[in-house]
Amino acid sequence: MSWRKWWQFGDNGDNTLTGSARGDWLFGRGGNDTIHGNGGNDRIWGGHGNDTLSGDDGNDRVYGGCGDDTIDGGAGNDYLKGGSGVDTIRGGAGNDRIKGGCGDDRLSGDDGNDRVYGGSGDDHIDGGAGNDHLKGGSGHDVIHGGAGNDRIKGGCGDDRLS
C-alpha cells in the first residue's frame, strides 16, 4: 500500500482531507480545513485556520491549532485538544480525554466516562452522560456535570459549578 494512503498533507489553502478505514495521519496546515478520519485509530492536526476536525470511528488523537476550531471525536476513546482559538470540542461516544486551549472554549464530554480539562480561557464545560472528571482552568469557567456521578473542580478563576 502506498504511503499516500496513510499520510495526507494539506497546503495553506482550504483543504478537505478524508482518511481511510485504517489509522491515518492527516495534517491540515494553513487555511480553513475540513478533515474526517473515518475508520481506524487516526491522528489529525488542524494547523492554522478555522478548522472542522472529526475523528469518526476509532480511538483518535485530534489536535486543533491557532484558529477557532470545531472538533468532534465521534465513536471511540479519543484524545482531543484545542489550540489558541475559541474552540468547540465534543467527545462523542466513548471514554474521552478533552483539553481546552487558550481561548474561551466550549467543551462537551457527551457519552462515556470522560476527563475534560479547561484551558486558560473562560470555558463552558459539560460532562454529558457518564461518570466524568471535569476541571476548570485559570479562567472564569461554567462547569456542568450532567448525568452520572461526576467529580467537578474549578480552577483559579471565579467558576460556576453544577
Coordinates of C-alpha atoms in Angstrom, one line a residue:
M1 CA 0.0 0.0 0.0
S2 CA 1.3 3.4 -0.9
W3 CA 2.4 5.8 1.9
R4 CA -0.2 8.3 0.5
K5 CA -2.9 6.0 1.9
W6 CA -1.5 6.6 5.4
W7 CA -0.4 10.2 5.4
Q8 CA -2.2 13.2 3.9
F9 CA -1.0 16.8 3.9
G10 CA -3.0 19.9 3.1
D11 CA -1.4 23.1 1.9
N12 CA -2.1 26.7 3.0
G13 CA -5.5 26.8 1.2
D14 CA -8.8 25.5 2.4
N15 CA -8.5 21.7 2.2
T16 CA -10.8 18.7 2.6
L17 CA -9.0 15.6 3.7
T18 CA -10.7 12.2 4.3
G19 CA -9.0 9.2 5.9
S20 CA -9.4 5.6 5.1
A21 CA -10.7 2.6 7.2
R22 CA -7.1 2.3 8.5
G23 CA -5.2 4.5 11.0
D24 CA -4.3 7.6 9.1
W25 CA -2.2 10.7 9.9
L26 CA -3.9 13.8 8.5
F27 CA -2.3 17.3 8.5
G28 CA -4.3 20.3 7.6
R29 CA -1.7 23.0 7.8
G30 CA -2.9 26.5 6.8
G31 CA -6.4 27.5 5.7
N32 CA -9.8 26.6 6.9
D33 CA -9.7 22.8 6.6
T34 CA -12.3 20.0 6.9
I35 CA -10.7 16.7 8.0
H36 CA -12.5 13.4 8.6
G37 CA -10.6 10.5 10.0
N38 CA -13.2 7.8 9.1
G39 CA -12.3 4.4 10.5
G40 CA -9.1 3.4 12.3
N41 CA -7.1 5.0 15.0
D42 CA -6.3 8.3 13.4
R43 CA -4.0 11.2 14.2
I44 CA -5.4 14.6 13.0
W45 CA -3.7 18.0 13.1
G46 CA -5.7 21.1 12.1
G47 CA -2.9 23.7 11.8
H48 CA -3.7 27.4 11.3
G49 CA -7.2 28.5 10.3
N50 CA -10.7 27.8 11.5
D51 CA -10.9 24.0 11.0
T52 CA -13.6 21.4 11.3
L53 CA -12.0 18.1 12.5
S54 CA -13.8 14.8 13.0
G55 CA -12.1 11.6 14.3
D56 CA -15.2 9.5 13.4
D57 CA -14.7 5.8 14.3
G58 CA -11.7 4.5 16.1
N59 CA -9.6 5.7 19.1
D60 CA -8.3 9.0 17.6
R61 CA -6.0 11.8 18.7
V62 CA -7.2 15.2 17.3
Y63 CA -5.3 18.5 17.7
G64 CA -6.7 21.9 16.8
G65 CA -4.5 24.7 16.0
C66 CA -4.3 28.5 16.0
G67 CA -7.8 29.1 14.7
D68 CA -11.4 28.8 16.0
D69 CA -11.8 25.0 15.5
T70 CA -14.7 22.6 15.8
I71 CA -13.6 19.2 16.9
D72 CA -15.8 16.0 17.2
G73 CA -14.2 12.8 18.4
G74 CA -17.0 10.5 17.2
A75 CA -17.1 6.9 18.4
G76 CA -14.1 5.5 20.3
N77 CA -11.9 6.6 23.2
D78 CA -10.4 9.8 21.9
Y79 CA -7.9 12.4 23.0
L80 CA -9.0 15.9 21.8
K81 CA -7.0 19.1 22.3
G82 CA -7.9 22.6 21.4
G83 CA -5.5 25.4 20.4
S84 CA -5.2 29.1 20.9
G85 CA -8.5 30.0 19.3
V86 CA -12.1 29.8 20.6
D87 CA -12.8 26.1 20.1
T88 CA -15.9 23.8 20.3
I89 CA -14.9 20.3 21.2
R90 CA -17.3 17.3 21.5
G91 CA -16.1 13.9 22.8
G92 CA -18.9 11.8 21.3
A93 CA -19.3 8.2 22.2
G94 CA -16.5 6.6 24.2
N95 CA -14.4 7.5 27.2
D96 CA -12.6 10.6 26.0
R97 CA -9.9 13.0 27.3
I98 CA -10.6 16.6 26.2
K99 CA -8.3 19.6 26.8
G100 CA -9.2 23.2 26.1
G101 CA -6.7 25.7 24.9
C102 CA -6.1 29.4 25.5
G103 CA -9.5 30.7 24.1
D104 CA -13.0 30.7 25.6
D105 CA -13.8 27.1 24.6
R106 CA -17.0 25.0 24.7
L107 CA -16.1 21.5 25.8
S108 CA -18.5 18.6 26.0
G109 CA -17.8 15.1 27.0
D110 CA -21.1 13.7 25.7
D111 CA -21.5 9.9 26.3
G112 CA -18.9 7.9 28.2
N113 CA -16.8 8.4 31.3
D114 CA -14.8 11.4 30.2
R115 CA -12.0 13.6 31.5
V116 CA -12.5 17.2 30.5
Y117 CA -10.0 20.0 31.3
G118 CA -10.5 23.7 30.6
G119 CA -7.6 25.9 29.5
S120 CA -6.7 29.5 30.4
G121 CA -9.9 31.0 28.8
D122 CA -13.4 31.4 30.2
D123 CA -14.6 27.9 29.3
H124 CA -18.1 26.3 29.3
I125 CA -17.6 22.6 30.2
D126 CA -20.4 20.0 30.1
G127 CA -19.7 16.4 31.2
G128 CA -22.8 14.9 29.5
A129 CA -23.7 11.3 30.4
G130 CA -21.3 9.1 32.3
N131 CA -19.1 9.4 35.4
D132 CA -16.9 12.3 34.4
H133 CA -13.9 14.2 35.8
L134 CA -14.3 17.9 35.0
K135 CA -11.8 20.6 35.8
G136 CA -11.7 24.3 35.0
G137 CA -8.6 26.2 34.1
S138 CA -7.4 29.6 35.1
G139 CA -10.3 31.5 33.5
H140 CA -13.9 32.1 34.8
D141 CA -15.5 28.8 33.9
V142 CA -19.0 27.4 33.9
I143 CA -18.9 23.7 34.6
H144 CA -22.0 21.4 34.5
G145 CA -21.6 17.7 35.3
G146 CA -24.7 16.2 33.6
A147 CA -26.0 12.7 34.2
G148 CA -23.8 10.3 36.2
N149 CA -21.5 10.6 39.3
D150 CA -19.2 13.3 38.3
R151 CA -16.1 14.9 40.0
I152 CA -16.0 18.6 39.4
K153 CA -13.2 21.0 40.3
G154 CA -13.0 24.7 39.5
G155 CA -9.7 26.4 38.7
C156 CA -8.1 29.7 39.6
G157 CA -11.0 32.0 38.3
D158 CA -14.4 32.7 39.6
D159 CA -16.2 29.5 38.5
R160 CA -19.8 28.3 38.5
L161 CA -20.2 24.6 39.2
S162 CA -23.3 22.5 38.9

